mmCIF file of C-alpha atoms in Angstrom:
data_model
loop_
_atom_site.group_PDB
_atom_site.id
_atom_site.type_symbol
_atom_site.label_atom_id
_atom_site.label_comp_id
_atom_site.label_asym_id
_atom_site.label_seq_id
_atom_site.Cartn_x
_atom_site.Cartn_y
_atom_site.Cartn_z
ATOM 1 C CA GLY I 10 2.843 -43.086 -66.452
ATOM 2 C CA HIS I 11 1.763 -40.591 -69.098
ATOM 3 C CA PHE I 12 2.157 -37.513 -66.872
ATOM 4 C CA ASP I 13 5.387 -35.521 -66.960
ATOM 5 C CA VAL I 14 6.417 -31.989 -66.022
ATOM 6 C CA THR I 15 9.123 -30.057 -67.858
ATOM 7 C CA ASP I 16 10.260 -26.546 -68.748
ATOM 8 C CA ASN I 17 12.184 -27.864 -71.756
ATOM 9 C CA PHE I 18 10.376 -26.367 -74.763
ATOM 10 C CA SER I 19 12.278 -28.588 -77.199
ATOM 11 C CA ARG I 20 10.029 -31.409 -75.973
ATOM 12 C CA LEU I 21 6.986 -29.698 -77.534
ATOM 13 C CA ARG I 22 7.372 -32.019 -80.518
ATOM 14 C CA GLU I 23 6.420 -34.992 -78.323
ATOM 15 C CA PRO I 24 2.748 -34.324 -77.383
ATOM 16 C CA ASP I 25 -0.130 -34.610 -79.829
ATOM 17 C CA CYS I 26 -2.037 -31.757 -78.143
ATOM 18 C CA ILE I 27 -0.691 -28.492 -76.708
ATOM 19 C CA LEU I 28 -2.869 -26.217 -74.544
ATOM 20 C CA ILE I 29 -1.769 -22.607 -74.092
ATOM 21 C CA CYS I 30 -2.805 -21.379 -70.625
ATOM 22 C CA VAL I 31 -0.715 -18.276 -69.940
ATOM 23 C CA PRO I 32 -1.485 -14.907 -68.276
ATOM 24 C CA THR I 33 -3.049 -12.133 -70.341
ATOM 25 C CA PRO I 34 -2.504 -8.986 -68.235
ATOM 26 C CA LEU I 35 -2.874 -5.324 -69.125
ATOM 27 C CA THR I 36 -0.121 -2.809 -69.756
ATOM 28 C CA GLU I 37 0.128 0.343 -67.632
ATOM 29 C CA LYS I 38 -1.939 2.054 -70.342
ATOM 30 C CA MET I 39 -4.713 -0.529 -69.821
ATOM 31 C CA GLU I 40 -4.055 -2.196 -73.180
ATOM 32 C CA PRO I 41 -3.790 -5.968 -73.830
ATOM 33 C CA ASP I 42 -0.381 -7.425 -73.035
ATOM 34 C CA LEU I 43 -0.001 -10.502 -75.232
ATOM 35 C CA GLN I 44 3.695 -11.059 -74.573
ATOM 36 C CA TYR I 45 3.108 -14.418 -72.867
ATOM 37 C CA ILE I 46 0.928 -15.726 -75.701
ATOM 38 C CA GLU I 47 3.482 -14.440 -78.217
ATOM 39 C CA LYS I 48 6.500 -16.021 -76.504
ATOM 40 C CA THR I 49 4.677 -19.340 -76.033
ATOM 41 C CA THR I 50 3.508 -19.412 -79.640
ATOM 42 C CA HIS I 51 7.068 -18.748 -80.861
ATOM 43 C CA SER I 52 8.279 -21.676 -78.738
ATOM 44 C CA ILE I 53 5.580 -23.925 -80.236
ATOM 45 C CA LYS I 54 6.373 -22.648 -83.731
ATOM 46 C CA LYS I 55 10.004 -23.772 -83.403
ATOM 47 C CA ASN I 56 8.883 -27.299 -82.545
ATOM 48 C CA LEU I 57 5.608 -27.631 -84.462
ATOM 49 C CA ARG I 58 5.145 -30.901 -86.322
ATOM 50 C CA LYS I 59 2.449 -32.368 -88.532
ATOM 51 C CA GLY I 60 -0.652 -33.696 -86.785
ATOM 52 C CA GLN I 61 -0.431 -31.577 -83.641
ATOM 53 C CA LEU I 62 -3.431 -29.797 -82.105
ATOM 54 C CA ILE I 63 -2.841 -26.359 -80.527
ATOM 55 C CA VAL I 64 -5.569 -24.880 -78.308
ATOM 56 C CA LEU I 65 -5.454 -21.383 -76.806
ATOM 57 C CA GLU I 66 -7.267 -21.234 -73.448
ATOM 58 C CA SER I 67 -6.109 -17.818 -72.201
ATOM 59 C CA THR I 68 -8.801 -15.146 -72.011
ATOM 60 C CA THR I 69 -8.274 -12.584 -74.750
ATOM 61 C CA TYR I 70 -9.990 -10.322 -77.283
ATOM 62 C CA PRO I 71 -11.935 -11.737 -80.258
ATOM 63 C CA GLY I 72 -9.540 -12.374 -83.106
ATOM 64 C CA THR I 73 -6.433 -13.358 -81.140
ATOM 65 C CA THR I 74 -6.433 -17.005 -82.265
ATOM 66 C CA GLU I 75 -6.866 -16.249 -85.970
ATOM 67 C CA GLU I 76 -5.138 -12.855 -86.241
ATOM 68 C CA PHE I 77 -2.222 -13.382 -83.849
ATOM 69 C CA VAL I 78 -1.520 -17.077 -83.175
ATOM 70 C CA LEU I 79 -2.411 -18.542 -86.588
ATOM 71 C CA PRO I 80 -0.021 -16.416 -88.739
ATOM 72 C CA LEU I 81 2.902 -17.281 -86.458
ATOM 73 C CA LEU I 82 2.216 -21.008 -86.705
ATOM 74 C CA GLU I 83 1.572 -20.948 -90.479
ATOM 75 C CA SER I 84 4.876 -19.123 -91.022
ATOM 76 C CA THR I 85 6.445 -22.575 -90.581
ATOM 77 C CA GLY I 86 4.998 -23.544 -93.962
ATOM 78 C CA LEU I 87 2.518 -25.956 -92.355
ATOM 79 C CA LYS I 88 -1.153 -25.470 -93.250
ATOM 80 C CA VAL I 89 -3.874 -25.177 -90.597
ATOM 81 C CA GLY I 90 -6.635 -27.787 -90.852
ATOM 82 C CA LYS I 91 -4.374 -30.037 -92.908
ATOM 83 C CA ASP I 92 -0.918 -30.244 -91.324
ATOM 84 C CA PHE I 93 -1.821 -29.014 -87.841
ATOM 85 C CA PHE I 94 -5.008 -28.030 -85.985
ATOM 86 C CA LEU I 95 -5.761 -24.832 -84.072
ATOM 87 C CA GLY I 96 -8.658 -23.896 -81.803
ATOM 88 C CA PHE I 97 -9.804 -21.836 -78.860
ATOM 89 C CA SER I 98 -11.486 -23.100 -75.694
ATOM 90 C CA PRO I 99 -11.682 -20.691 -72.771
ATOM 91 C CA GLU I 100 -10.835 -21.685 -69.230
ATOM 92 C CA ARG I 101 -13.810 -22.017 -66.909
ATOM 93 C CA GLU I 102 -13.048 -22.400 -63.237
ATOM 94 C CA ASP I 103 -14.214 -21.057 -59.908
ATOM 95 C CA PRO I 104 -11.388 -21.402 -57.354
ATOM 96 C CA GLY I 105 -12.655 -22.441 -53.950
ATOM 97 C CA ASN I 106 -15.971 -23.735 -55.293
ATOM 98 C CA LYS I 107 -16.228 -27.417 -54.359
ATOM 99 C CA ASN I 108 -19.599 -27.904 -56.079
ATOM 100 C CA PHE I 109 -18.149 -28.209 -59.590
ATOM 101 C CA THR I 110 -15.334 -30.404 -60.854
ATOM 102 C CA THR I 111 -13.592 -29.837 -64.174
ATOM 103 C CA ALA I 112 -15.582 -32.673 -65.747
ATOM 104 C CA GLN I 113 -18.902 -31.102 -64.699
ATOM 105 C CA ILE I 114 -18.275 -27.654 -66.197
ATOM 106 C CA PRO I 115 -19.403 -27.474 -69.861
ATOM 107 C CA LYS I 116 -16.526 -26.628 -72.212
ATOM 108 C CA VAL I 117 -16.978 -24.141 -75.051
ATOM 109 C CA VAL I 118 -14.826 -25.037 -78.078
ATOM 110 C CA ALA I 119 -14.121 -23.669 -81.549
ATOM 111 C CA GLY I 120 -11.719 -24.450 -84.383
ATOM 112 C CA VAL I 121 -10.190 -22.370 -87.134
ATOM 113 C CA THR I 122 -11.468 -24.925 -89.680
ATOM 114 C CA PRO I 123 -14.119 -27.678 -89.446
ATOM 115 C CA SER I 124 -11.399 -30.307 -89.002
ATOM 116 C CA CYS I 125 -9.845 -28.188 -86.250
ATOM 117 C CA LYS I 126 -13.210 -28.037 -84.470
ATOM 118 C CA GLU I 127 -13.522 -31.818 -84.698
ATOM 119 C CA ALA I 128 -10.064 -32.263 -83.183
ATOM 120 C CA VAL I 129 -10.714 -29.823 -80.305
ATOM 121 C CA THR I 130 -14.055 -31.484 -79.569
ATOM 122 C CA ALA I 131 -12.490 -34.955 -79.576
ATOM 123 C CA LEU I 132 -9.815 -33.817 -77.110
ATOM 124 C CA TYR I 133 -12.089 -32.239 -74.491
ATOM 125 C CA SER I 134 -14.738 -34.937 -74.804
ATOM 126 C CA GLN I 135 -12.258 -37.265 -73.121
ATOM 127 C CA ALA I 136 -12.341 -35.200 -69.917
ATOM 128 C CA VAL I 137 -15.519 -33.089 -69.905
ATOM 129 C CA HIS I 138 -19.117 -34.350 -69.855
ATOM 130 C CA GLN I 139 -20.536 -31.635 -72.133
ATOM 131 C CA VAL I 140 -18.669 -29.930 -74.988
ATOM 132 C CA ILE I 141 -20.349 -26.867 -76.528
ATOM 133 C CA GLN I 142 -19.309 -26.128 -80.114
ATOM 134 C CA VAL I 143 -19.514 -22.558 -81.434
ATOM 135 C CA SER I 144 -19.020 -21.343 -84.984
ATOM 136 C CA SER I 145 -15.619 -19.653 -84.683
ATOM 137 C CA PRO I 146 -12.726 -18.904 -82.335
ATOM 138 C CA ARG I 147 -13.905 -15.264 -82.264
ATOM 139 C CA ALA I 148 -17.306 -16.375 -80.937
ATOM 140 C CA ALA I 149 -15.622 -18.526 -78.290
ATOM 141 C CA GLU I 150 -13.275 -15.681 -77.307
ATOM 142 C CA LEU I 151 -16.232 -13.308 -76.899
ATOM 143 C CA THR I 152 -18.165 -15.953 -74.928
ATOM 144 C CA LYS I 153 -15.511 -15.920 -72.212
ATOM 145 C CA LEU I 154 -15.423 -12.127 -72.141
ATOM 146 C CA LEU I 155 -19.230 -11.961 -71.852
ATOM 147 C CA GLU I 156 -19.133 -14.303 -68.843
ATOM 148 C CA ASN I 157 -16.617 -12.077 -67.040
ATOM 149 C CA ILE I 158 -18.148 -8.762 -68.144
ATOM 150 C CA TYR I 159 -21.525 -9.960 -66.834
ATOM 151 C CA ARG I 160 -19.971 -10.327 -63.368
ATOM 152 C CA SER I 161 -18.017 -7.081 -63.603
ATOM 153 C CA VAL I 162 -21.056 -4.984 -64.536
ATOM 154 C CA ASN I 163 -23.331 -6.529 -61.899
ATOM 155 C CA ILE I 164 -20.719 -6.226 -59.158
ATOM 156 C CA ALA I 165 -20.251 -2.569 -60.108
ATOM 157 C CA LEU I 166 -24.026 -2.058 -59.875
ATOM 158 C CA VAL I 167 -24.310 -3.408 -56.335
ATOM 159 C CA ASN I 168 -21.156 -1.566 -55.255
ATOM 160 C CA GLU I 169 -22.624 1.717 -56.468
ATOM 161 C CA LEU I 170 -25.936 0.939 -54.761
ATOM 162 C CA LYS I 171 -24.016 0.112 -51.576
ATOM 163 C CA MET I 172 -22.517 3.616 -51.541
ATOM 164 C CA LEU I 173 -25.906 5.202 -52.206
ATOM 165 C CA ALA I 174 -27.663 3.060 -49.599
ATOM 166 C CA ASP I 175 -25.036 4.078 -47.036
ATOM 167 C CA ARG I 176 -25.865 7.760 -47.552
ATOM 168 C CA MET I 177 -29.567 6.936 -47.334
ATOM 169 C CA GLY I 178 -29.129 4.991 -44.104
ATOM 170 C CA ILE I 179 -30.307 1.718 -45.665
ATOM 171 C CA ASP I 180 -28.610 -1.665 -45.214
ATOM 172 C CA ILE I 181 -27.818 -2.843 -48.768
ATOM 173 C CA TRP I 182 -27.339 -6.417 -47.526
ATOM 174 C CA GLU I 183 -30.890 -6.494 -46.198
ATOM 175 C CA VAL I 184 -32.137 -5.166 -49.533
ATOM 176 C CA ILE I 185 -30.249 -7.816 -51.554
ATOM 177 C CA GLU I 186 -31.530 -10.558 -49.257
ATOM 178 C CA ALA I 187 -35.094 -9.360 -49.732
ATOM 179 C CA ALA I 188 -34.734 -9.012 -53.505
ATOM 180 C CA SER I 189 -33.314 -12.543 -53.675
ATOM 181 C CA THR I 190 -36.695 -13.953 -52.637
ATOM 182 C CA LYS I 191 -38.017 -13.126 -56.115
ATOM 183 C CA PRO I 192 -38.033 -16.512 -57.904
ATOM 184 C CA PHE I 193 -37.555 -15.109 -61.411
ATOM 185 C CA GLY I 194 -35.822 -12.243 -63.209
ATOM 186 C CA TYR I 195 -33.267 -11.592 -60.483
ATOM 187 C CA SER I 196 -29.846 -13.041 -59.616
ATOM 188 C CA PRO I 197 -28.116 -11.749 -56.488
ATOM 189 C CA PHE I 198 -24.689 -10.127 -56.627
ATOM 190 C CA TYR I 199 -22.940 -8.873 -53.516
ATOM 191 C CA PRO I 200 -20.888 -5.743 -52.836
ATOM 192 C CA GLY I 201 -17.412 -5.816 -51.391
ATOM 193 C CA PRO I 202 -14.167 -3.828 -51.067
ATOM 194 C CA GLY I 203 -13.550 -3.864 -54.819
ATOM 195 C CA MET I 204 -13.052 -6.472 -57.475
ATOM 196 C CA GLY I 205 -10.169 -8.931 -57.503
ATOM 197 C CA GLY I 206 -8.634 -11.928 -59.194
ATOM 198 C CA HIS I 207 -6.643 -12.289 -62.384
ATOM 199 C CA CYS I 208 -9.705 -12.316 -64.699
ATOM 200 C CA ILE I 209 -12.676 -10.109 -63.926
ATOM 201 C CA PRO I 210 -10.844 -6.817 -63.193
ATOM 202 C CA ILE I 211 -8.754 -7.218 -66.373
ATOM 203 C CA ASP I 212 -10.609 -9.115 -69.088
ATOM 204 C CA PRO I 213 -13.356 -6.553 -69.867
ATOM 205 C CA PHE I 214 -10.700 -4.053 -70.959
ATOM 206 C CA TYR I 215 -9.521 -6.501 -73.650
ATOM 207 C CA LEU I 216 -12.890 -6.059 -75.342
ATOM 208 C CA SER I 217 -12.908 -2.281 -74.791
ATOM 209 C CA TRP I 218 -9.551 -2.074 -76.544
ATOM 210 C CA LYS I 219 -10.642 -4.246 -79.477
ATOM 211 C CA ALA I 220 -13.917 -2.324 -79.820
ATOM 212 C CA LYS I 221 -11.990 0.837 -80.751
ATOM 213 C CA GLU I 222 -10.912 -0.946 -83.954
ATOM 214 C CA TYR I 223 -14.597 -0.856 -84.902
ATOM 215 C CA ASP I 224 -15.141 2.801 -83.841
ATOM 216 C CA PHE I 225 -17.179 1.575 -80.897
ATOM 217 C CA THR I 226 -16.995 2.735 -77.280
ATOM 218 C CA THR I 227 -17.972 0.171 -74.647
ATOM 219 C CA ARG I 228 -19.380 2.675 -72.166
ATOM 220 C CA PHE I 229 -21.045 0.113 -69.909
ATOM 221 C CA ILE I 230 -17.828 -1.872 -69.501
ATOM 222 C CA GLU I 231 -15.684 1.179 -68.858
ATOM 223 C CA LEU I 232 -18.142 2.672 -66.368
ATOM 224 C CA ALA I 233 -18.250 -0.617 -64.456
ATOM 225 C CA GLY I 234 -14.459 -0.629 -64.387
ATOM 226 C CA GLU I 235 -14.377 2.940 -63.026
ATOM 227 C CA ILE I 236 -16.842 2.087 -60.251
ATOM 228 C CA ASN I 237 -15.053 -1.096 -59.212
ATOM 229 C CA VAL I 238 -11.670 0.676 -59.156
ATOM 230 C CA SER I 239 -13.153 3.413 -56.936
ATOM 231 C CA VAL I 240 -14.482 1.070 -54.225
ATOM 232 C CA PRO I 241 -11.188 0.695 -52.275
ATOM 233 C CA TYR I 242 -11.099 4.506 -52.010
ATOM 234 C CA TYR I 243 -14.609 4.408 -50.563
ATOM 235 C CA VAL I 244 -13.559 1.738 -48.039
ATOM 236 C CA VAL I 245 -10.580 3.839 -46.941
ATOM 237 C CA SER I 246 -12.826 6.899 -46.542
ATOM 238 C CA LYS I 247 -15.116 4.860 -44.274
ATOM 239 C CA ILE I 248 -12.105 3.760 -42.187
ATOM 240 C CA ILE I 249 -10.951 7.375 -41.867
ATOM 241 C CA ASP I 250 -14.441 8.530 -40.817
ATOM 242 C CA ALA I 251 -14.759 5.715 -38.272
ATOM 243 C CA LEU I 252 -11.401 6.593 -36.694
ATOM 244 C CA ASN I 253 -12.273 10.292 -36.726
ATOM 245 C CA GLU I 254 -15.508 9.625 -34.814
ATOM 246 C CA ARG I 255 -13.339 7.965 -32.167
ATOM 247 C CA ARG I 256 -11.000 10.990 -32.077
ATOM 248 C CA LYS I 257 -8.215 9.149 -33.863
ATOM 249 C CA SER I 258 -6.224 10.073 -36.942
ATOM 250 C CA ILE I 259 -5.460 7.734 -39.822
ATOM 251 C CA LYS I 260 -1.872 8.951 -39.627
ATOM 252 C CA GLY I 261 -0.157 6.835 -37.006
ATOM 253 C CA ALA I 262 -3.069 4.406 -36.689
ATOM 254 C CA THR I 263 -2.353 0.658 -36.585
ATOM 255 C CA ILE I 264 -4.751 -1.285 -38.779
ATOM 256 C CA LEU I 265 -5.191 -5.035 -39.232
ATOM 257 C CA ILE I 266 -6.408 -6.199 -42.639
ATOM 258 C CA LEU I 267 -8.373 -9.421 -42.255
ATOM 259 C CA GLY I 268 -7.984 -11.423 -45.469
ATOM 260 C CA VAL I 269 -5.842 -10.437 -48.469
ATOM 261 C CA ALA I 270 -6.869 -13.156 -50.953
ATOM 262 C CA TYR I 271 -9.045 -11.886 -53.792
ATOM 263 C CA LYS I 272 -11.910 -14.176 -52.683
ATOM 264 C CA LYS I 273 -12.774 -16.341 -49.701
ATOM 265 C CA ASP I 274 -11.005 -19.637 -49.018
ATOM 266 C CA VAL I 275 -8.370 -19.350 -51.774
ATOM 267 C CA ASP I 276 -4.629 -18.680 -51.620
ATOM 268 C CA ASP I 277 -4.447 -16.209 -54.530
ATOM 269 C CA ALA I 278 -4.041 -12.474 -53.906
ATOM 270 C CA ARG I 279 -3.576 -11.338 -57.511
ATOM 271 C CA GLU I 280 -5.418 -8.076 -58.182
ATOM 272 C CA SER I 281 -6.995 -8.347 -54.718
ATOM 273 C CA PRO I 282 -8.766 -5.170 -53.548
ATOM 274 C CA ALA I 283 -6.976 -5.696 -50.226
ATOM 275 C CA LEU I 284 -3.739 -4.592 -51.894
ATOM 276 C CA ALA I 285 -5.257 -1.291 -53.031
ATOM 277 C CA VAL I 286 -6.775 -0.695 -49.580
ATOM 278 C CA MET I 287 -3.440 -1.417 -47.864
ATOM 279 C CA ASP I 288 -1.527 0.829 -50.250
ATOM 280 C CA LEU I 289 -3.938 3.734 -49.733
ATOM 281 C CA LEU I 290 -3.804 3.351 -45.952
ATOM 282 C CA GLN I 291 -0.003 3.254 -45.938
ATOM 283 C CA LYS I 292 0.172 6.384 -48.083
ATOM 284 C CA LYS I 293 -2.001 8.137 -45.503
ATOM 285 C CA GLY I 294 0.422 7.220 -42.726
ATOM 286 C CA ALA I 295 -1.166 4.121 -41.196
ATOM 287 C CA THR I 296 0.807 1.102 -40.023
ATOM 288 C CA ILE I 297 -0.555 -2.023 -41.696
ATOM 289 C CA LEU I 298 -0.631 -5.629 -40.515
ATOM 290 C CA TYR I 299 -2.601 -8.458 -42.051
ATOM 291 C CA HIS I 300 -3.907 -11.907 -41.242
ATOM 292 C CA ASP I 301 -4.765 -14.487 -43.871
ATOM 293 C CA PRO I 302 -4.755 -18.236 -43.127
ATOM 294 C CA TYR I 303 -4.137 -18.992 -46.810
ATOM 295 C CA ILE I 304 -1.346 -16.484 -47.520
ATOM 296 C CA PRO I 305 1.518 -16.693 -44.960
ATOM 297 C CA SER I 306 3.513 -13.922 -46.663
ATOM 298 C CA LEU I 307 2.814 -11.430 -49.415
ATOM 299 C CA PRO I 308 4.789 -11.989 -52.628
ATOM 300 C CA LEU I 309 5.933 -9.296 -55.023
ATOM 301 C CA PHE I 310 2.981 -8.079 -57.072
ATOM 302 C CA ARG I 311 2.828 -6.216 -60.366
ATOM 303 C CA LYS I 312 1.937 -2.892 -58.706
ATOM 304 C CA TYR I 313 2.575 -3.471 -55.015
ATOM 305 C CA HIS I 314 5.367 -4.747 -52.794
ATOM 306 C CA PHE I 315 4.499 -5.231 -49.125
ATOM 307 C CA LYS I 316 7.229 -6.854 -47.040
ATOM 308 C CA LEU I 317 4.710 -8.392 -44.666
ATOM 309 C CA LYS I 318 3.925 -11.768 -43.160
ATOM 310 C CA SER I 319 0.570 -12.868 -41.816
ATOM 311 C CA SER I 320 0.181 -11.947 -38.123
ATOM 312 C CA LEU I 321 -1.066 -14.522 -35.646
ATOM 313 C CA LEU I 322 -4.577 -13.684 -34.449
ATOM 314 C CA THR I 323 -4.592 -13.208 -30.671
ATOM 315 C CA GLU I 324 -6.690 -11.205 -28.234
ATOM 316 C CA LYS I 325 -3.623 -9.071 -27.477
ATOM 317 C CA LEU I 326 -3.118 -8.249 -31.170
ATOM 318 C CA LEU I 327 -6.772 -7.324 -31.681
ATOM 319 C CA ARG I 328 -6.879 -5.088 -28.614
ATOM 320 C CA ARG I 329 -3.875 -3.036 -29.701
ATOM 321 C CA MET I 330 -5.314 -2.353 -33.171
ATOM 322 C CA ASP I 331 -7.013 0.950 -33.878
ATOM 323 C CA ALA I 332 -9.156 -0.842 -36.462
ATOM 324 C CA VAL I 333 -9.664 -4.295 -37.949
ATOM 325 C CA VAL I 334 -10.850 -4.252 -41.565
ATOM 326 C CA VAL I 335 -12.594 -7.355 -42.929
ATOM 327 C CA VAL I 336 -11.635 -7.460 -46.608
ATOM 328 C CA THR I 337 -11.875 -11.187 -47.403
ATOM 329 C CA ASP I 338 -14.448 -13.307 -45.577
ATOM 330 C CA HIS I 339 -12.557 -16.595 -45.114
ATOM 331 C CA SER I 340 -14.821 -19.274 -43.642
ATOM 332 C CA GLN I 341 -12.481 -20.445 -40.886
ATOM 333 C CA ILE I 342 -12.242 -17.090 -39.092
ATOM 334 C CA ASP I 343 -14.336 -16.630 -35.941
ATOM 335 C CA TYR I 344 -15.872 -13.216 -36.614
ATOM 336 C CA PRO I 345 -17.865 -12.870 -33.356
ATOM 337 C CA TRP I 346 -14.573 -13.464 -31.510
ATOM 338 C CA ILE I 347 -12.898 -10.784 -33.651
ATOM 339 C CA VAL I 348 -15.636 -8.261 -32.923
ATOM 340 C CA ARG I 349 -15.599 -9.056 -29.213
ATOM 341 C CA HIS I 350 -11.913 -8.197 -28.809
ATOM 342 C CA ALA I 351 -11.267 -5.505 -31.449
ATOM 343 C CA PRO I 352 -12.002 -1.848 -30.600
ATOM 344 C CA LEU I 353 -13.338 -1.148 -34.120
ATOM 345 C CA VAL I 354 -14.328 -3.456 -36.981
ATOM 346 C CA VAL I 355 -14.846 -2.151 -40.510
ATOM 347 C CA ASP I 356 -16.858 -4.806 -42.342
ATOM 348 C CA THR I 357 -16.877 -4.925 -46.162
ATOM 349 C CA ARG I 358 -18.417 -8.420 -46.399
ATOM 350 C CA ASN I 359 -21.376 -8.434 -43.990
ATOM 351 C CA VAL I 360 -19.688 -11.010 -41.727
ATOM 352 C CA THR I 361 -20.942 -9.093 -38.687
ATOM 353 C CA LYS I 362 -24.601 -9.621 -39.562
ATOM 354 C CA GLY I 363 -26.616 -10.292 -36.405
ATOM 355 C CA LEU I 364 -23.904 -9.110 -34.007
ATOM 356 C CA ASP I 365 -26.110 -6.297 -32.711
ATOM 357 C CA ARG I 366 -24.620 -6.571 -29.232
ATOM 358 C CA TRP I 367 -21.450 -4.896 -30.538
ATOM 359 C CA LYS I 368 -23.017 -2.651 -33.174
ATOM 360 C CA LYS I 369 -21.437 0.505 -31.733
ATOM 361 C CA LYS I 370 -17.998 -0.683 -32.798
ATOM 362 C CA ILE I 371 -19.019 -2.092 -36.201
ATOM 363 C CA VAL I 372 -18.928 0.025 -39.353
ATOM 364 C CA LYS I 373 -20.153 -1.337 -42.696
ATOM 365 C CA ALA I 374 -18.085 -0.274 -45.704
#
């Protein structure tokens, strides 16, 4: 067949099209870390031949394709738009969402030159039903950032309102459900234990960093980031208060984290708010266990290292916990059964809605 898998970069001369899909994390100083794009581009540069199309798909700041990737490739002496073609087309995917296949999701594309744009469009038209051309790679790069910043800002809004509503004694989930009945001018977003995944918690800061080059401060983006980072601390404070009301201390408490993936029904825990919650609880002296049907053991993460394996859910396990904290609302978990057997359930996802029979041992966070 035509499909092959290799880690031999010398074979990069063989394909006609090369897609760069590598991580774009942040440094400890919250600045763009382009080392993976840089190393990959150097590998392509060593093997670049005439006629090849290179497309960057990794989320990054506006200007990366033309200011960073292009000079490296043109240092070979080959000319973009004539000898080789270069474009940008951001990834668009929603892990766990079975309603959209790759072919159904419109693909935004841009080329460094008109001939580059034609080549990128021709490539993706083979696999995607609708290809959306934009004027430049910078416009395409900002398109992806806007999509993720839109989610980041709106999630921060509902998380802040959740904390306010809690003080006011109002159920934020009821409010969102009611607001969602408005047929225009409103799109529901839902609060949670924080923001996770390898895109939305990170990507907005790429634009904040680039904006400084233009003497511009992205206050909205940075405020949203501050709020979303603070939510795990709020969740931990709610756990501490709930234990305190039951005359228990967080120090020495045994707590089960239910779900460590960054979103429901996926097996990816990168940047998951569960990790921050677990770390904070451990630092306060709690013993942590977790259950996640999609993640049998926790790998080594960039900031955290938990030597833990997923615990088997049993009545005996639930009864000996001081608290069970619902962080990720996986579909296959029987939440009424959890609530029935656990002494205390801290719910960050509204999975206990309607379980009024056990409301005395349910705390929303």
